[in-house]
CSV table of C-alpha atoms in Angstrom, one decimal:
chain,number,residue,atom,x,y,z
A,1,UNK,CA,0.0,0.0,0.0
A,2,UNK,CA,3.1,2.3,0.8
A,3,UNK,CA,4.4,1.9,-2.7
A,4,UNK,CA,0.9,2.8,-4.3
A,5,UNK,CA,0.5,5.9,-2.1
A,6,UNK,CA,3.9,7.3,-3.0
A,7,UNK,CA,3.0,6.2,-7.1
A,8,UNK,CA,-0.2,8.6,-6.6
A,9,UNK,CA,1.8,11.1,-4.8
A,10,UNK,CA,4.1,11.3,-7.4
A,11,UNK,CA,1.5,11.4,-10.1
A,12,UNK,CA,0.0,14.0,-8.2
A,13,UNK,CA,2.8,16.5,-8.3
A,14,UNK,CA,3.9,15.6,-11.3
A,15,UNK,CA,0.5,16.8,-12.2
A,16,UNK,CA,0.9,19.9,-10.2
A,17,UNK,CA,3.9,21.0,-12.2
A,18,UNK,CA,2.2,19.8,-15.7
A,19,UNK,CA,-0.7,22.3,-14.6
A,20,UNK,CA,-3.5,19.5,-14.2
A,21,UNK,CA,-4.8,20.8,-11.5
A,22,UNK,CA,-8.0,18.4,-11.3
A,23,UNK,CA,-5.6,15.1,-12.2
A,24,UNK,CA,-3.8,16.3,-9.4
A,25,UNK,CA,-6.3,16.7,-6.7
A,26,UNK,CA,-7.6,12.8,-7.7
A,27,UNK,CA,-4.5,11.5,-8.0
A,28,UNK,CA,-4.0,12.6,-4.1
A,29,UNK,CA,-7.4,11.6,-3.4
A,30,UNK,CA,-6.3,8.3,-4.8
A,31,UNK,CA,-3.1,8.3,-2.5
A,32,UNK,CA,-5.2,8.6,0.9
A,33,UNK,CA,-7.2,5.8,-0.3
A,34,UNK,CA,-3.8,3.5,-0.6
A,35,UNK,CA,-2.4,4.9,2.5
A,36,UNK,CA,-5.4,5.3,4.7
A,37,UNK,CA,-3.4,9.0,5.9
A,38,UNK,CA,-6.4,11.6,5.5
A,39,UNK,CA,-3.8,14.5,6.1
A,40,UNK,CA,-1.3,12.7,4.1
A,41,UNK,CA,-2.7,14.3,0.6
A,42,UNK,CA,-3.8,17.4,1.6
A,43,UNK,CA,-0.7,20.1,1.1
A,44,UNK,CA,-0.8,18.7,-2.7
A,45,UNK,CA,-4.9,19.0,-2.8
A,46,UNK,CA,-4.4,22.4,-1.5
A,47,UNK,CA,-2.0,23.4,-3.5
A,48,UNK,CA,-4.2,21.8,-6.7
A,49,UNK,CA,-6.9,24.1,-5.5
A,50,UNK,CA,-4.8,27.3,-5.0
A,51,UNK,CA,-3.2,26.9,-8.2
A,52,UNK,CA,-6.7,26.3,-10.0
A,53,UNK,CA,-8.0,29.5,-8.7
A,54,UNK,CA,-10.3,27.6,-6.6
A,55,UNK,CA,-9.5,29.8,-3.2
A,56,UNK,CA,-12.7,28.3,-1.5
A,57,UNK,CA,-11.7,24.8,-1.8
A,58,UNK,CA,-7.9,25.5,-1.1
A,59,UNK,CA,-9.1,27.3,1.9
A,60,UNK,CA,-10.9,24.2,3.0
A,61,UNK,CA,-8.2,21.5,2.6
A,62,UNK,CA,-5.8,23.6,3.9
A,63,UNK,CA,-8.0,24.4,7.4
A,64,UNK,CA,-8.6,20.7,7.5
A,65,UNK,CA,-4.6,20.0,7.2
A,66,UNK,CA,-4.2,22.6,10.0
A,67,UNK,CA,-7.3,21.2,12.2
A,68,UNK,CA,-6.7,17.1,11.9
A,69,UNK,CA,-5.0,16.3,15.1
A,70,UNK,CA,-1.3,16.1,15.2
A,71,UNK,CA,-0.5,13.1,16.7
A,72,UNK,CA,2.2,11.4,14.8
A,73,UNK,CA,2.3,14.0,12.1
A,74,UNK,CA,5.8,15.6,13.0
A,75,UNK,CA,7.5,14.6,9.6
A,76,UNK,CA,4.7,15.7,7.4
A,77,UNK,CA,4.5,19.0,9.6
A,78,UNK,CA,7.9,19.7,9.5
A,79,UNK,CA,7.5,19.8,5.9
A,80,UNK,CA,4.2,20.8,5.1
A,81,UNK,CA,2.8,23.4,8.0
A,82,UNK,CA,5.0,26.1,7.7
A,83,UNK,CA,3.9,26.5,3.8
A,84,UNK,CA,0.4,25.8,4.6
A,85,UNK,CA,0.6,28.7,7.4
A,86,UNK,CA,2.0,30.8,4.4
A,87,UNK,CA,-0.8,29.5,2.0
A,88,UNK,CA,-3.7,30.0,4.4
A,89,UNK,CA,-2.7,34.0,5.2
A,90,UNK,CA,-2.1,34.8,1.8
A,91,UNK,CA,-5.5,33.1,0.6
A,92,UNK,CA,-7.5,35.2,3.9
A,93,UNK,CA,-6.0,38.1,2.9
A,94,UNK,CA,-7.0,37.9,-0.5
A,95,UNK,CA,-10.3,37.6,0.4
A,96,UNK,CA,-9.7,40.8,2.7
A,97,UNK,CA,-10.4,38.8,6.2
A,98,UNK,CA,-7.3,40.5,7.6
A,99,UNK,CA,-7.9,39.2,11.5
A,100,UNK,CA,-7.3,35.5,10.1
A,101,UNK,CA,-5.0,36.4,7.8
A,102,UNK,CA,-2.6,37.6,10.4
A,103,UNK,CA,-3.5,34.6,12.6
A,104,UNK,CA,-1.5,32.7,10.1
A,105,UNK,CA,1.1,35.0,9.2
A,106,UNK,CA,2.2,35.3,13.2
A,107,UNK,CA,1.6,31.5,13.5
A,108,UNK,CA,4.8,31.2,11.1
A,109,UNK,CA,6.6,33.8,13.0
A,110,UNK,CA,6.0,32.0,15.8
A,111,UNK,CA,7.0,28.6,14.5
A,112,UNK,CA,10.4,29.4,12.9
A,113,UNK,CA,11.2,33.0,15.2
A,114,UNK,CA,14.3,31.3,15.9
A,115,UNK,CA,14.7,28.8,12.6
A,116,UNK,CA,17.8,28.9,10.6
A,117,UNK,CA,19.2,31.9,9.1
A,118,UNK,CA,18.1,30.7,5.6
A,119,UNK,CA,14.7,30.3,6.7
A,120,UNK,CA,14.4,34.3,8.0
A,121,UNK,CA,13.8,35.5,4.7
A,122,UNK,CA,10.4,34.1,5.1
A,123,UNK,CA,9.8,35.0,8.8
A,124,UNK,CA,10.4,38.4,7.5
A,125,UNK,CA,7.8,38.8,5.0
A,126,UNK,CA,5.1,37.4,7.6
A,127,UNK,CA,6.4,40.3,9.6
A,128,UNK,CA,5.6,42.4,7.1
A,129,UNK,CA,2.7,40.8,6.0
A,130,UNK,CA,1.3,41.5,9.9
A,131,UNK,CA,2.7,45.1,9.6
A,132,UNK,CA,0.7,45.5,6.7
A,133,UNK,CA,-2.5,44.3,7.8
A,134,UNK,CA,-1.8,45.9,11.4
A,135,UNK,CA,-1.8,49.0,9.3
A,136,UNK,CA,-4.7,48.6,7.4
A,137,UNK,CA,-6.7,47.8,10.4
A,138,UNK,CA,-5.5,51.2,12.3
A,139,UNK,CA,-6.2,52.9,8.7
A,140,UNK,CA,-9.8,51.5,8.6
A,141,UNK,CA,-10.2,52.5,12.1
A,142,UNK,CA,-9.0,56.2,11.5
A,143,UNK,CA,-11.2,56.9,8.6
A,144,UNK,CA,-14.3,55.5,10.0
């Protein structure tokens, strides 16, 4: 089963990168059905979604990722989370919901405050993502 649910893994990314973004999000389907791992597929299904322009659904996969209890998830979250942090507050703030937006961004900052200095780069631009949004929200307040 372990060999069929890294097949549709691959196939799944592969599909990601070929820009078949449905393909994709079955062939990862198809992956938690060999590996019985319901969070296992879900940064690629995301990421399917995200890159289809289906924000809704992206939103939704990724929530799920970040709300299926972590128990014996370490490897995929020391992989995955940090991205799907990233993924979640740039998809909320998009859609201009700026107090879960920032949840996410200062999740990340909080994760990796003190990762390694190649990692800072994107700790930084959560920072600014939350100085940005901290702004708009005094801005909106100001000229109400």
């Amino acid at each position: 089963e372990q060999i069929r649910g890294d097949y549709h893994s691959a196939r799944g990314y592969i599909a990601l990168a070929e820009e078949r973004f449905s393909d994709a999000v079955n062939e990862f389907k198809l992956m938690d059905a060999a590996l019985g791992c319901t969070i296992c597929p879900l940064h690629g299904m995301g990421m399917a979604y995200r890159l289809a322009n289906e924000p809704d659904s992206a939103i939704a996969v990724f929530e799920r990722y970040v709300n299926t209890p972590r128990a014996g998830n370490m490897v995929l979250d020391a992989v995955w989370l940090p991205n799907v942090y990233v993924h979640l507050g740039e998809l909320y703030e998009e859609r201009g919901d700026r107090v879960r937006a920032a949840d996410y961004y200062n999740r990340l900052v909080e994760l990796w405050h003190d990762a390694d200095p190649e990692l800072q780069p994107r700790v930084e631009s959560a920072r600014r993502a939350l100085e940005r949004l901290q702004g708009e929200t005094t801005d909106s307040v100001g000229s109400g």
